[in-house]
mmCIF file of C-alpha atoms in Angstrom:
data_model
loop_
_atom_site.group_PDB
_atom_site.id
_atom_site.type_symbol
_atom_site.label_atom_id
_atom_site.label_comp_id
_atom_site.label_asym_id
_atom_site.label_seq_id
_atom_site.Cartn_x
_atom_site.Cartn_y
_atom_site.Cartn_z
ATOM 1 C CA ALA C 388 16.561 31.757 -8.761
ATOM 2 C CA GLN C 389 19.732 29.958 -9.741
ATOM 3 C CA LYS C 390 20.677 27.524 -7.017
ATOM 4 C CA ILE C 391 24.245 26.941 -8.168
ATOM 5 C CA THR C 392 26.325 29.557 -9.976
ATOM 6 C CA GLN C 393 29.597 28.889 -11.727
ATOM 7 C CA THR C 394 30.774 32.173 -13.195
ATOM 8 C CA GLN C 395 33.803 30.854 -15.078
ATOM 9 C CA PRO C 396 32.798 29.239 -18.388
ATOM 10 C CA GLY C 397 36.434 28.353 -19.051
ATOM 11 C CA MET C 398 39.730 28.331 -17.219
ATOM 12 C CA PHE C 399 43.300 27.816 -18.374
ATOM 13 C CA VAL C 400 46.143 26.603 -16.198
ATOM 14 C CA GLN C 401 49.647 25.372 -16.815
ATOM 15 C CA GLU C 402 50.669 21.921 -15.814
ATOM 16 C CA LYS C 403 51.822 21.637 -12.173
ATOM 17 C CA GLU C 404 50.149 24.877 -11.165
ATOM 18 C CA ALA C 405 47.161 25.149 -8.835
ATOM 19 C CA VAL C 406 43.770 26.345 -10.034
ATOM 20 C CA THR C 407 40.579 27.412 -8.260
ATOM 21 C CA LEU C 408 37.154 26.849 -9.790
ATOM 22 C CA ASP C 409 34.456 29.055 -8.322
ATOM 23 C CA CYS C 410 31.027 27.983 -7.122
ATOM 24 C CA THR C 411 28.396 29.902 -5.197
ATOM 25 C CA TYR C 412 25.086 28.502 -4.059
ATOM 26 C CA ASP C 413 21.747 29.664 -2.804
ATOM 27 C CA THR C 414 19.669 27.845 -0.219
ATOM 28 C CA SER C 415 17.690 28.588 2.898
ATOM 29 C CA ASP C 416 17.958 25.013 4.104
ATOM 30 C CA PRO C 417 20.455 24.606 6.983
ATOM 31 C CA SER C 418 21.205 21.034 5.898
ATOM 32 C CA TYR C 419 22.714 20.559 2.471
ATOM 33 C CA GLY C 420 25.596 18.956 0.656
ATOM 34 C CA LEU C 421 27.914 20.364 -1.966
ATOM 35 C CA PHE C 422 29.576 18.233 -4.607
ATOM 36 C CA TRP C 423 32.087 18.592 -7.380
ATOM 37 C CA TYR C 424 32.063 16.302 -10.383
ATOM 38 C CA LYS C 425 34.489 16.000 -13.299
ATOM 39 C CA GLN C 426 33.196 15.221 -16.772
ATOM 40 C CA PRO C 427 35.892 14.399 -19.345
ATOM 41 C CA SER C 428 35.136 14.484 -23.047
ATOM 42 C CA SER C 429 34.177 10.801 -22.905
ATOM 43 C CA GLY C 430 31.086 11.853 -20.953
ATOM 44 C CA GLU C 431 31.164 10.011 -17.663
ATOM 45 C CA MET C 432 30.409 11.975 -14.488
ATOM 46 C CA ILE C 433 33.153 11.355 -11.953
ATOM 47 C CA PHE C 434 32.610 12.218 -8.287
ATOM 48 C CA LEU C 435 35.505 14.258 -6.878
ATOM 49 C CA ILE C 436 34.662 15.678 -3.471
ATOM 50 C CA TYR C 437 31.811 16.332 -1.051
ATOM 51 C CA GLN C 438 31.240 18.938 1.667
ATOM 52 C CA GLY C 439 28.370 18.777 4.132
ATOM 53 C CA SER C 440 26.888 21.995 5.474
ATOM 54 C CA TYR C 441 27.660 20.970 9.058
ATOM 55 C CA ASP C 442 31.218 19.847 8.370
ATOM 56 C CA GLN C 443 33.651 21.915 10.396
ATOM 57 C CA GLN C 444 36.669 21.293 8.189
ATOM 58 C CA ASN C 445 37.146 21.806 4.481
ATOM 59 C CA ALA C 446 37.002 18.554 2.542
ATOM 60 C CA THR C 447 40.133 17.226 0.873
ATOM 61 C CA GLU C 448 40.632 14.283 -1.485
ATOM 62 C CA GLY C 449 44.169 13.918 -2.776
ATOM 63 C CA ARG C 450 44.916 16.881 -5.059
ATOM 64 C CA TYR C 451 41.369 18.196 -4.657
ATOM 65 C CA SER C 452 40.264 20.432 -1.820
ATOM 66 C CA LEU C 453 37.090 22.364 -1.269
ATOM 67 C CA ASN C 454 37.331 25.926 0.043
ATOM 68 C CA PHE C 455 34.013 26.090 1.894
ATOM 69 C CA GLN C 456 32.966 29.551 3.061
ATOM 70 C CA LYS C 457 29.526 29.097 4.526
ATOM 71 C CA ALA C 458 28.777 32.745 5.274
ATOM 72 C CA ARG C 459 29.596 33.668 1.688
ATOM 73 C CA LYS C 460 27.790 30.599 0.359
ATOM 74 C CA SER C 461 30.752 29.585 -1.715
ATOM 75 C CA ALA C 462 32.315 26.184 -2.296
ATOM 76 C CA ASN C 463 35.312 26.624 -4.557
ATOM 77 C CA LEU C 464 37.264 23.642 -5.828
ATOM 78 C CA VAL C 465 41.037 23.863 -5.627
ATOM 79 C CA ILE C 466 43.109 21.516 -7.769
ATOM 80 C CA SER C 467 46.754 21.465 -6.807
ATOM 81 C CA ALA C 468 49.582 20.463 -9.130
ATOM 82 C CA SER C 469 47.408 20.322 -12.258
ATOM 83 C CA GLN C 470 47.933 17.466 -14.675
ATOM 84 C CA LEU C 471 47.090 17.206 -18.364
ATOM 85 C CA GLY C 472 44.454 14.629 -17.469
ATOM 86 C CA ASP C 473 42.615 17.236 -15.416
ATOM 87 C CA SER C 474 41.379 18.878 -18.620
ATOM 88 C CA ALA C 475 37.618 18.393 -18.447
ATOM 89 C CA MET C 476 34.321 20.047 -17.578
ATOM 90 C CA TYR C 477 33.809 20.523 -13.841
ATOM 91 C CA PHE C 478 30.358 20.762 -12.308
ATOM 92 C CA CYS C 479 29.452 22.054 -8.881
ATOM 93 C CA ALA C 480 26.223 20.604 -7.497
ATOM 94 C CA MET C 481 24.087 20.920 -4.382
ATOM 95 C CA ARG C 482 21.840 18.497 -2.611
ATOM 96 C CA GLU C 483 19.232 19.918 -0.266
ATOM 97 C CA ALA C 484 17.527 18.075 2.564
ATOM 98 C CA LEU C 485 14.000 18.318 1.240
ATOM 99 C CA ASN C 486 11.001 17.885 3.539
ATOM 100 C CA THR C 487 10.355 14.583 1.849
ATOM 101 C CA GLY C 488 13.879 13.430 2.640
ATOM 102 C CA PHE C 489 14.502 12.581 -0.991
ATOM 103 C CA GLN C 490 17.402 14.660 -2.134
ATOM 104 C CA LYS C 491 18.217 15.292 -5.751
ATOM 105 C CA LEU C 492 21.278 17.078 -7.065
ATOM 106 C CA VAL C 493 21.050 20.455 -8.761
ATOM 107 C CA PHE C 494 23.964 21.324 -11.008
ATOM 108 C CA GLY C 495 25.690 24.522 -12.024
ATOM 109 C CA THR C 496 26.456 25.270 -15.646
ATOM 110 C CA GLY C 497 30.000 23.989 -15.359
ATOM 111 C CA THR C 498 33.527 25.281 -15.926
ATOM 112 C CA ARG C 499 35.699 23.882 -18.676
ATOM 113 C CA LEU C 500 39.288 23.524 -17.509
ATOM 114 C CA LEU C 501 42.138 23.266 -19.960
ATOM 115 C CA VAL C 502 45.566 22.273 -18.665
ATOM 116 C CA SER C 503 48.451 23.158 -20.945
ATOM 117 C CA PRO C 504 51.947 21.623 -20.939
ATOM 118 C CA ALA T 1237 34.368 -1.550 -6.299
ATOM 119 C CA ALA T 1238 31.103 -1.986 -8.151
ATOM 120 C CA GLY T 1239 29.790 1.103 -9.896
ATOM 121 C CA VAL T 1240 26.496 2.149 -11.416
ATOM 122 C CA ILE T 1241 25.964 0.157 -14.596
ATOM 123 C CA GLN T 1242 24.035 1.608 -17.505
ATOM 124 C CA SER T 1243 23.035 -0.017 -20.757
ATOM 125 C CA PRO T 1244 23.166 0.434 -23.610
ATOM 126 C CA ARG T 1245 26.068 2.876 -23.782
ATOM 127 C CA HIS T 1246 25.027 4.101 -27.199
ATOM 128 C CA LEU T 1247 21.643 4.019 -28.889
ATOM 129 C CA ILE T 1248 20.447 5.374 -32.226
ATOM 130 C CA LYS T 1249 16.708 5.620 -32.819
ATOM 131 C CA GLU T 1250 14.476 7.225 -35.410
ATOM 132 C CA LYS T 1251 11.858 9.829 -34.652
ATOM 133 C CA ARG T 1252 8.665 8.439 -33.151
ATOM 134 C CA GLU T 1253 10.392 5.252 -32.066
ATOM 135 C CA THR T 1254 10.668 3.981 -28.493
ATOM 136 C CA ALA T 1255 13.824 3.532 -26.435
ATOM 137 C CA THR T 1256 14.501 1.853 -23.107
ATOM 138 C CA LEU T 1257 17.524 2.570 -20.941
ATOM 139 C CA LYS T 1258 18.545 0.322 -18.076
ATOM 140 C CA CYS T 1259 20.351 1.112 -14.850
ATOM 141 C CA TYR T 1260 21.811 -1.167 -12.199
ATOM 142 C CA PRO T 1261 22.662 0.820 -9.039
ATOM 143 C CA ILE T 1262 25.549 0.120 -6.726
ATOM 144 C CA PRO T 1263 24.621 -2.787 -4.401
ATOM 145 C CA ARG T 1264 22.798 -1.705 -1.215
ATOM 146 C CA HIS T 1265 22.038 1.727 -2.641
ATOM 147 C CA ASP T 1266 18.364 2.441 -2.123
ATOM 148 C CA THR T 1267 17.852 5.558 -4.245
ATOM 149 C CA VAL T 1268 18.118 5.844 -8.026
ATOM 150 C CA TYR T 1269 18.104 9.063 -10.042
ATOM 151 C CA TRP T 1270 17.785 9.734 -13.765
ATOM 152 C CA TYR T 1271 19.301 12.818 -15.387
ATOM 153 C CA GLN T 1272 19.305 14.128 -18.945
ATOM 154 C CA GLN T 1273 22.229 16.153 -20.283
ATOM 155 C CA GLY T 1274 21.768 17.847 -23.630
ATOM 156 C CA PRO T 1275 24.757 18.958 -25.735
ATOM 157 C CA GLY T 1276 26.685 21.673 -23.899
ATOM 158 C CA GLN T 1277 24.193 21.653 -21.024
ATOM 159 C CA ASP T 1278 24.345 20.752 -17.363
ATOM 160 C CA PRO T 1279 22.512 17.609 -16.264
ATOM 161 C CA GLN T 1280 18.798 18.077 -15.635
ATOM 162 C CA PHE T 1281 16.966 15.946 -13.100
ATOM 163 C CA LEU T 1282 14.225 13.753 -14.531
ATOM 164 C CA ILE T 1283 12.980 11.400 -11.833
ATOM 165 C CA SER T 1284 14.076 9.442 -8.776
ATOM 166 C CA PHE T 1285 13.068 6.297 -6.928
ATOM 167 C CA TYR T 1286 13.484 5.387 -3.293
ATOM 168 C CA GLU T 1287 12.940 1.778 -2.319
ATOM 169 C CA LYS T 1288 11.184 1.094 -5.628
ATOM 170 C CA MET T 1289 8.723 3.952 -5.280
ATOM 171 C CA GLN T 1290 8.855 7.214 -7.193
ATOM 172 C CA SER T 1291 10.230 9.806 -4.802
ATOM 173 C CA ASP T 1292 10.624 12.959 -6.874
ATOM 174 C CA LYS T 1293 9.879 14.163 -10.357
ATOM 175 C CA GLY T 1294 11.644 16.828 -12.343
ATOM 176 C CA SER T 1295 11.345 18.034 -15.913
ATOM 177 C CA ILE T 1296 10.433 14.654 -17.345
ATOM 178 C CA PRO T 1297 8.224 14.727 -20.473
ATOM 179 C CA ASP T 1298 4.943 12.843 -20.361
ATOM 180 C CA ARG T 1299 6.330 10.655 -23.158
ATOM 181 C CA PHE T 1300 8.888 9.314 -20.687
ATOM 182 C CA SER T 1301 8.232 6.891 -17.870
ATOM 183 C CA ALA T 1302 10.425 5.045 -15.439
ATOM 184 C CA GLN T 1303 10.214 2.405 -12.797
ATOM 185 C CA GLN T 1304 12.377 0.587 -10.303
ATOM 186 C CA PHE T 1305 12.106 -3.171 -10.007
ATOM 187 C CA SER T 1306 12.326 -5.570 -7.061
ATOM 188 C CA ASP T 1307 16.063 -6.097 -7.683
ATOM 189 C CA TYR T 1308 16.517 -2.296 -7.545
ATOM 190 C CA HIS T 1309 17.431 -1.922 -11.192
ATOM 191 C CA SER T 1310 15.603 0.861 -12.982
ATOM 192 C CA GLU T 1311 14.438 1.437 -16.536
ATOM 193 C CA LEU T 1312 13.703 4.689 -18.339
ATOM 194 C CA ASN T 1313 11.219 4.276 -21.178
ATOM 195 C CA MET T 1314 11.015 6.959 -23.829
ATOM 196 C CA SER T 1315 8.288 6.897 -26.463
ATOM 197 C CA SER T 1316 7.486 9.001 -29.529
ATOM 198 C CA LEU T 1317 11.090 10.093 -29.641
ATOM 199 C CA GLU T 1318 11.873 13.572 -30.902
ATOM 200 C CA LEU T 1319 15.128 15.012 -32.232
ATOM 201 C CA GLY T 1320 15.397 17.085 -29.041
ATOM 202 C CA ASP T 1321 15.570 13.928 -26.948
ATOM 203 C CA SER T 1322 19.106 13.347 -28.227
ATOM 204 C CA ALA T 1323 21.198 13.587 -25.094
ATOM 205 C CA LEU T 1324 23.375 11.789 -22.602
ATOM 206 C CA TYR T 1325 21.193 10.056 -20.019
ATOM 207 C CA PHE T 1326 22.681 9.394 -16.622
ATOM 208 C CA CYS T 1327 21.566 7.094 -13.921
ATOM 209 C CA ALA T 1328 22.897 7.695 -10.406
ATOM 210 C CA SER T 1329 22.486 5.992 -7.072
ATOM 211 C CA SER T 1330 23.031 6.810 -3.429
ATOM 212 C CA PRO T 1331 23.180 4.698 -0.287
ATOM 213 C CA PRO T 1332 20.969 4.969 2.792
ATOM 214 C CA ASP T 1333 21.895 8.164 4.626
ATOM 215 C CA ARG T 1334 22.853 6.290 7.761
ATOM 216 C CA THR T 1335 26.028 5.015 6.090
ATOM 217 C CA PRO T 1336 29.288 7.035 6.399
ATOM 218 C CA SER T 1337 29.165 7.968 2.728
ATOM 219 C CA GLY T 1338 25.415 8.398 2.732
ATOM 220 C CA ASN T 1339 25.464 11.801 1.160
ATOM 221 C CA THR T 1340 27.398 10.898 -1.962
ATOM 222 C CA ILE T 1341 25.645 10.304 -5.260
ATOM 223 C CA TYR T 1342 27.479 8.164 -7.793
ATOM 224 C CA PHE T 1343 26.815 8.329 -11.500
ATOM 225 C CA GLY T 1344 26.999 5.694 -14.185
ATOM 226 C CA GLU T 1345 28.914 6.279 -17.392
ATOM 227 C CA GLY T 1346 25.771 7.407 -19.169
ATOM 228 C CA SER T 1347 23.812 6.266 -22.199
ATOM 229 C CA TRP T 1348 24.176 8.291 -25.365
ATOM 230 C CA LEU T 1349 20.861 8.527 -27.206
ATOM 231 C CA THR T 1350 20.821 9.888 -30.742
ATOM 232 C CA VAL T 1351 17.471 10.428 -32.425
ATOM 233 C CA VAL T 1352 17.627 10.759 -36.224
#
């Protein structure tokens, strides 16, 4: 079963507008972490934001916020006031608290965001 | 702040050759991960090390091996290279979970491997 689902292969947004990138996840583990990474065309994987399963408040980092709906198992990324430099591939990822304690990341298939002037 | 350092950034090898990628984690991070990202794909987990011991293994071919050394740097060795091994290889590291940012995994800039 797919652990992380990103249903939007591509998204378009105009500069200065807000955009929401969808992510749903599947886990039976009560302890997990959800991550969003940005990958520009140059290839590097840039950490954006993290949400822990026990966190009471939605995570925010500057223009990035995570709309965490635990009951729906969704962790959507909201980018406010989009900038041209936000054009990139965005990956949602989950880290489960395995029995071994060693926690790898599992990625979704990504959403390519294009910001137009 | 120091980041995850990977070398080389770009590597071109011929089929059946061997390649070695190096990774220097962020200081005081005790876990290292290797990922492979093929063209247009999401990153796939290969292998991880915790305190210099292999902690988890993913879809890593038998032709690949990795280890973590006493200074915590890690190397991914790939032998009998095939055209399908052409990919972006990421190393990532994470700190001990007891730290405030213990749940964050940071990636290096990646090593582009092209097999011709």
